Tab-separated table of C-alpha atoms and ligand atoms in Angstrom:
chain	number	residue	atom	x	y	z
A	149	UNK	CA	65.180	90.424	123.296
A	150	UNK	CA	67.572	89.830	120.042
A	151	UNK	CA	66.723	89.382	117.121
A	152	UNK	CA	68.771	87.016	114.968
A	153	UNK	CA	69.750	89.672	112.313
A	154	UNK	CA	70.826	91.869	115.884
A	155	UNK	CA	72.943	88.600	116.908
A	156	UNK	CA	75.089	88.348	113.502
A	157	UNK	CA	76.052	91.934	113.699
A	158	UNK	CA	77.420	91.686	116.865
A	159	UNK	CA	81.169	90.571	117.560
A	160	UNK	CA	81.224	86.914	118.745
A	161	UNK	CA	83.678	87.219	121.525
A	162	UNK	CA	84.454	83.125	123.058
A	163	UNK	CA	85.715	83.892	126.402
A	164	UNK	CA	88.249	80.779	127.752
A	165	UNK	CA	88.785	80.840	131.570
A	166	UNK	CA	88.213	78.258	134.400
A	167	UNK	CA	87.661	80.887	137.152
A	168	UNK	CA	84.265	81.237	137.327
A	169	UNK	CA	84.684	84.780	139.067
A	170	UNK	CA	86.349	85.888	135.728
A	171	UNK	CA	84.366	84.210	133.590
A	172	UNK	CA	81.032	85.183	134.767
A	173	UNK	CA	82.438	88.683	135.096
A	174	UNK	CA	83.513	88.973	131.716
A	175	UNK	CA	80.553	87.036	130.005
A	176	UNK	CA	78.283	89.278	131.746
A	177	UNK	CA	80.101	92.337	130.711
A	178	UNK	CA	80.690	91.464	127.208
A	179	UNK	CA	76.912	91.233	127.126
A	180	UNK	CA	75.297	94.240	128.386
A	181	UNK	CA	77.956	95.999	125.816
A	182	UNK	CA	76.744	94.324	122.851
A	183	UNK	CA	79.261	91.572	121.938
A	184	UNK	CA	78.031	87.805	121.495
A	185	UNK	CA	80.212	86.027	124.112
A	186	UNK	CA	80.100	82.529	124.904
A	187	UNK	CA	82.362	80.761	127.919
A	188	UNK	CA	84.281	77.655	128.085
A	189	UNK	CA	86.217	76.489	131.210
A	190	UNK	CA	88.743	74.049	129.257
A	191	UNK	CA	91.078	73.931	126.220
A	192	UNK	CA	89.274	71.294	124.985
A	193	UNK	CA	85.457	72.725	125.494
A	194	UNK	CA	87.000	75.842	123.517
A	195	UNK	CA	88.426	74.051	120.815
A	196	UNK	CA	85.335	72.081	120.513
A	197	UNK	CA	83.264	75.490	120.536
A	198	UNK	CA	85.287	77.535	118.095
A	199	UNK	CA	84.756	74.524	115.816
A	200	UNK	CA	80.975	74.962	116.054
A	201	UNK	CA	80.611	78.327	115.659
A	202	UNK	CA	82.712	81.087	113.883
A	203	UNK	CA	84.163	83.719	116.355
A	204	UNK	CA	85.763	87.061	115.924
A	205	UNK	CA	87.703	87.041	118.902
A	206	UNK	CA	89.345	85.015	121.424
A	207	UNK	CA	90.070	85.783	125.032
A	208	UNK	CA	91.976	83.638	126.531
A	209	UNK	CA	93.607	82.863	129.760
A	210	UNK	CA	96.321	80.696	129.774
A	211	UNK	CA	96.370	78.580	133.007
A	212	UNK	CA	93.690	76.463	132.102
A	213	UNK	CA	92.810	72.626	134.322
A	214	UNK	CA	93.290	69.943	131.023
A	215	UNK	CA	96.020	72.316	128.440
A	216	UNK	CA	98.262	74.982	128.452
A	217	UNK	CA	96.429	78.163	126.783
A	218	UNK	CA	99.574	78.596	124.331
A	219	UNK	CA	98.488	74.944	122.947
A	220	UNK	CA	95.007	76.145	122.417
A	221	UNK	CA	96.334	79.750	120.943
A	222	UNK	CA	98.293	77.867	118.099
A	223	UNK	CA	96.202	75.384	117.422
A	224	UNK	CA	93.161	78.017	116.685
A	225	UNK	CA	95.651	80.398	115.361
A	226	UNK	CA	96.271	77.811	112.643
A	227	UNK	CA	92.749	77.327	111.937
A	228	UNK	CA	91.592	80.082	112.054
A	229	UNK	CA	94.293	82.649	110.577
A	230	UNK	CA	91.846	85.451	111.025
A	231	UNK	CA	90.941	85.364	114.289
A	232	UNK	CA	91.592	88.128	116.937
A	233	UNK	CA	93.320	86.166	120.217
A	234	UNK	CA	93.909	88.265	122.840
A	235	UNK	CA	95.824	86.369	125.765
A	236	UNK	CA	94.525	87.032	129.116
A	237	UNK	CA	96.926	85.955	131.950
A	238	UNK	CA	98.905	86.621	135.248
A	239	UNK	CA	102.126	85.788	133.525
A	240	UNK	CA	103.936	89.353	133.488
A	241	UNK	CA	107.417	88.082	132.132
A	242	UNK	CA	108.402	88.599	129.026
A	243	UNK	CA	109.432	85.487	127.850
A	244	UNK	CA	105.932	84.621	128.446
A	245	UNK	CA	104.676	87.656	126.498
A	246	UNK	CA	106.956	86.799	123.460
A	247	UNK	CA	105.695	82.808	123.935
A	248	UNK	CA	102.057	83.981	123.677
A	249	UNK	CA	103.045	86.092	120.735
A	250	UNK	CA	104.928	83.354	118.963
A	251	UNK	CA	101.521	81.401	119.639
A	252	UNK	CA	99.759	83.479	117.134
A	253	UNK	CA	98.302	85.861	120.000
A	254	UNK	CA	97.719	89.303	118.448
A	255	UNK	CA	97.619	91.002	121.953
A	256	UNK	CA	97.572	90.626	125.976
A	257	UNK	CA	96.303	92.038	128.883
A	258	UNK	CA	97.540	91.351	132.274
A	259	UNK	CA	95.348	90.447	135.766
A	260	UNK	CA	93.976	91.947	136.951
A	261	UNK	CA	92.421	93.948	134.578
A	262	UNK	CA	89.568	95.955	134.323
A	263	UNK	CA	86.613	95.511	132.150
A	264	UNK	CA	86.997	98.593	130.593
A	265	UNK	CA	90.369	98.101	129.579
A	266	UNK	CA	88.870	94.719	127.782
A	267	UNK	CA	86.295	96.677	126.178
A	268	UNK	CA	88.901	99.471	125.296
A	269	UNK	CA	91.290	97.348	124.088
A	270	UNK	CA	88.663	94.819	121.776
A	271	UNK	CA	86.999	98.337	119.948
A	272	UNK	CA	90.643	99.460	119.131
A	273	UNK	CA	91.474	95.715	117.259
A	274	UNK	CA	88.086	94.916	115.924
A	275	UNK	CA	87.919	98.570	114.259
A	276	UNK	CA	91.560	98.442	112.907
A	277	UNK	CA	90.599	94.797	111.843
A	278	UNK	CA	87.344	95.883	109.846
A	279	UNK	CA	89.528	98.593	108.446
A	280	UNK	CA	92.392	96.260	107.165
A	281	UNK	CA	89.276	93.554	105.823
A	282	UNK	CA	87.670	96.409	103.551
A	283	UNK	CA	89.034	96.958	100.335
A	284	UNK	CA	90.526	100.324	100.225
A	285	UNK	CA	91.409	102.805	97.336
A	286	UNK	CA	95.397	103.272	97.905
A	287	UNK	CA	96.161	106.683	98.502
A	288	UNK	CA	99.109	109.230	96.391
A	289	UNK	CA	101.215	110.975	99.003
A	290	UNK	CA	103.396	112.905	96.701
A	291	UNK	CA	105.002	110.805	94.193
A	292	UNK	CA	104.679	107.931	96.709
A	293	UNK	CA	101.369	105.506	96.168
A	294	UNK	CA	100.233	103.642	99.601
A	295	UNK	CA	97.823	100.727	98.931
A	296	UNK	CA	96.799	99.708	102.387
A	297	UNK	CA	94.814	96.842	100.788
A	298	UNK	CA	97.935	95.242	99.126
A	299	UNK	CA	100.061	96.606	101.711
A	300	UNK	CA	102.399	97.287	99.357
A	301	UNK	CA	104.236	101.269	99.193
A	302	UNK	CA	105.629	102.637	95.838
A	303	UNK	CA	107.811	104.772	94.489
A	304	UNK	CA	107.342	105.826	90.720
A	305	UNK	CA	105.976	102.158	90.688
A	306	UNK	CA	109.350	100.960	92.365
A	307	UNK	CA	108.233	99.341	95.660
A	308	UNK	CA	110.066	99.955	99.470
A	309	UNK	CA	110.078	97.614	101.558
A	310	UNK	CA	109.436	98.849	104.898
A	311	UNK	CA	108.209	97.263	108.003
A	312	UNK	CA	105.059	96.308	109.029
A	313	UNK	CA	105.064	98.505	111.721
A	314	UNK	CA	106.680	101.253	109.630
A	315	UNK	CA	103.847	100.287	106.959
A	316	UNK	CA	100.943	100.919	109.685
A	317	UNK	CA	102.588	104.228	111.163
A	318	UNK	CA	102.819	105.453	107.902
A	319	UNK	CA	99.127	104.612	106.456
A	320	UNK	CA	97.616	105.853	109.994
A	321	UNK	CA	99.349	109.422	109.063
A	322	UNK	CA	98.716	109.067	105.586
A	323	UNK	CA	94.551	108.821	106.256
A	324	UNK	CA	94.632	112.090	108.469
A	325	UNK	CA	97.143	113.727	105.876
A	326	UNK	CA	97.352	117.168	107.200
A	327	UNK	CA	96.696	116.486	110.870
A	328	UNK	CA	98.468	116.725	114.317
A	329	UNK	CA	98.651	113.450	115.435
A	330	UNK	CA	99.458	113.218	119.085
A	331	UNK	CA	102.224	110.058	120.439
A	332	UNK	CA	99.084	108.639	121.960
A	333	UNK	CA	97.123	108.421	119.150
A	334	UNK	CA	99.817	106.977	117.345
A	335	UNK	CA	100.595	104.401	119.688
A	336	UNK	CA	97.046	103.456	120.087
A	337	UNK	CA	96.301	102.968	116.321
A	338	UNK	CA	99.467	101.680	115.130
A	339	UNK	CA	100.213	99.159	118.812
A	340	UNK	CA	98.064	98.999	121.610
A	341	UNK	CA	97.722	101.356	124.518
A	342	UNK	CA	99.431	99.459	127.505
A	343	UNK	CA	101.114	97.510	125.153
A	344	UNK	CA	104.577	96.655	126.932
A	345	UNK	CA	107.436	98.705	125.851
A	346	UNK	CA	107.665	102.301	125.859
A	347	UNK	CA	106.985	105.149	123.443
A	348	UNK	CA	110.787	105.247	122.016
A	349	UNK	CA	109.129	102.434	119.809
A	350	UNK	CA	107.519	105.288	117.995
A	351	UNK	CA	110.782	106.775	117.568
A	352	UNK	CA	112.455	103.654	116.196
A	353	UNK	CA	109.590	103.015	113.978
A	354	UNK	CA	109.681	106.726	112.724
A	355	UNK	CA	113.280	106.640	112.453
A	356	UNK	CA	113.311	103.906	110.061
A	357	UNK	CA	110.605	105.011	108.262
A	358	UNK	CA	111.862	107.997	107.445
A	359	UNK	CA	115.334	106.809	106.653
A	360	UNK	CA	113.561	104.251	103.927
A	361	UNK	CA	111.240	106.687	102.249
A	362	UNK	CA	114.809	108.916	101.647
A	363	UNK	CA	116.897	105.888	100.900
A	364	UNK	CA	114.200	105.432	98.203
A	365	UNK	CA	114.284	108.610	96.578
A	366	UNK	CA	117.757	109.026	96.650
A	367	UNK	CA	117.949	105.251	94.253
A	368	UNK	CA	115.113	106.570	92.327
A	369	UNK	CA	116.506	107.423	88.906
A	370	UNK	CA	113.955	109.820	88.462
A	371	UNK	CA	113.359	113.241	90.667
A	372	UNK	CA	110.916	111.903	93.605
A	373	UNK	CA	109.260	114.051	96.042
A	374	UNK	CA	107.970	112.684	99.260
A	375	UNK	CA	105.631	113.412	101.640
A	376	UNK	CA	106.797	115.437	104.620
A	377	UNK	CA	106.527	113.989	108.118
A	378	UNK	CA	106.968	116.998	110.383
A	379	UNK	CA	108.185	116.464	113.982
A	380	UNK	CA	105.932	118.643	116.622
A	381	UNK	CA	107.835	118.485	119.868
A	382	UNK	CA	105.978	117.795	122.352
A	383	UNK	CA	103.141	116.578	120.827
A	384	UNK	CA	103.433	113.960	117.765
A	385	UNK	CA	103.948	113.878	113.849
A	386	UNK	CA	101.978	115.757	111.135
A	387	UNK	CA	102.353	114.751	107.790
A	388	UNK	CA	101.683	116.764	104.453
A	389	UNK	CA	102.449	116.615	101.062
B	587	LIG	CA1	93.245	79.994	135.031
């Protein structure tokens, strides 16, 4: 039995399919893991729902019987700017991945999947959300200051303007300062495992991150030491200051 105090610490996860194998399967699974799910077959019975009840996440298929899923992604992106929507779908082109992004979606998962790719994939965003939500002390890497809170990065108070991905790449190496960090890890903090695209986003990413930080200490009119982002071949990034 739950207790209400049990029920508001749990994630409120409102499921949005019509197939009532998926549904049920999902429901059920979201429930003996310790999320709060709730199901609605329609657009409009989820709209109606997540206007009841505050959720923390949204999973959501996209061929639904009265509206197209993108419809119901913007709408509740634009009401509810904080909520996770995860697009669930048998769509594999692009163009559809980019429309569901463009929607507001934050991620998506191809059927069929597995529940334990859900559940995988919902701990990764809900922990990196809670992270982002809490206030956090910015951290000195050198001479540069990284307030993850502000998501702002500084140079002798100067600020760079770097990327958002850029941004998270560097403030997941800068909170395990010191460490090996493997690709994987990386691309599971900073994007999502499965996420489509290959690793040589990592590269990219790290590419132009490190060609910003040195851009901005070669403009800085005073000396400005950085921190060091070692490549380990093979393995990932390590970065020290
Ligand atoms: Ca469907």
């Amino acid at each position: 039995m739950h207790t209400p105090a049990a029920d508001r610490s749990r994630h409120r996860v409102l499921v949005v399919e019509d197939d009532d194998t998926i549904g049920r399967h999902l429901e059920t699974g979201l429930r003996n893991n310790d999320y709060a799910p709730a199901w609605s077959r329609t657009g409009a019975a989820a709209l109606a729902e997540a206007a009841r009840k505050p959720y923390d996440v949204l999973l959501l298929d996209l061929g639904l019987p009265d509206m197209d899923g993108l419809d119901v992604a913007r709408t509740l992106r634009a009401r509810h700017p904080n909520l996770l929507i995860i697009i669930l779908t048998a769509r594999t082109d692009d163009i559809d991945v980019i429309a569901g992004l463009d929607a507001g979606a934050d991620d998506y998962l191809v059927k069929p999947f597995s529940l334990t790719v859900v559940l995988a994939r919902l701990r990764a965003h809900l922990r990196r959300h809670t992270a982002t939500s809490t206030p956090q002390e910015p951290i000195r890497l050198a001479d540069l200051v990284l307030d993850t809170t502000a998501r702002r990065c500084t140079l002798h108070n100067e600020e760079i303007q770097l990327r958002p991905k850029e941004f998270d790449l560097l403030a997941v190496l800068a909170q395990h300062t010191g460490e090996a960090l493997s690709r994987e890890t990386l691309m599971a903090e900073v994007w999502d495992e499965n996420w489509f695209g290959s690793t040589k986003t990592l590269d990219v990413t790290m590419a132009g991150l490190r060609h910003r930080l040195t851009r901005a200490a070669a403009a800085s009119t005073r000396p400005a030491r950085l921190p060091r982002i070692t490549t380990l071949r093979g393995h990932g990034y390590r970065l020290e200051c």
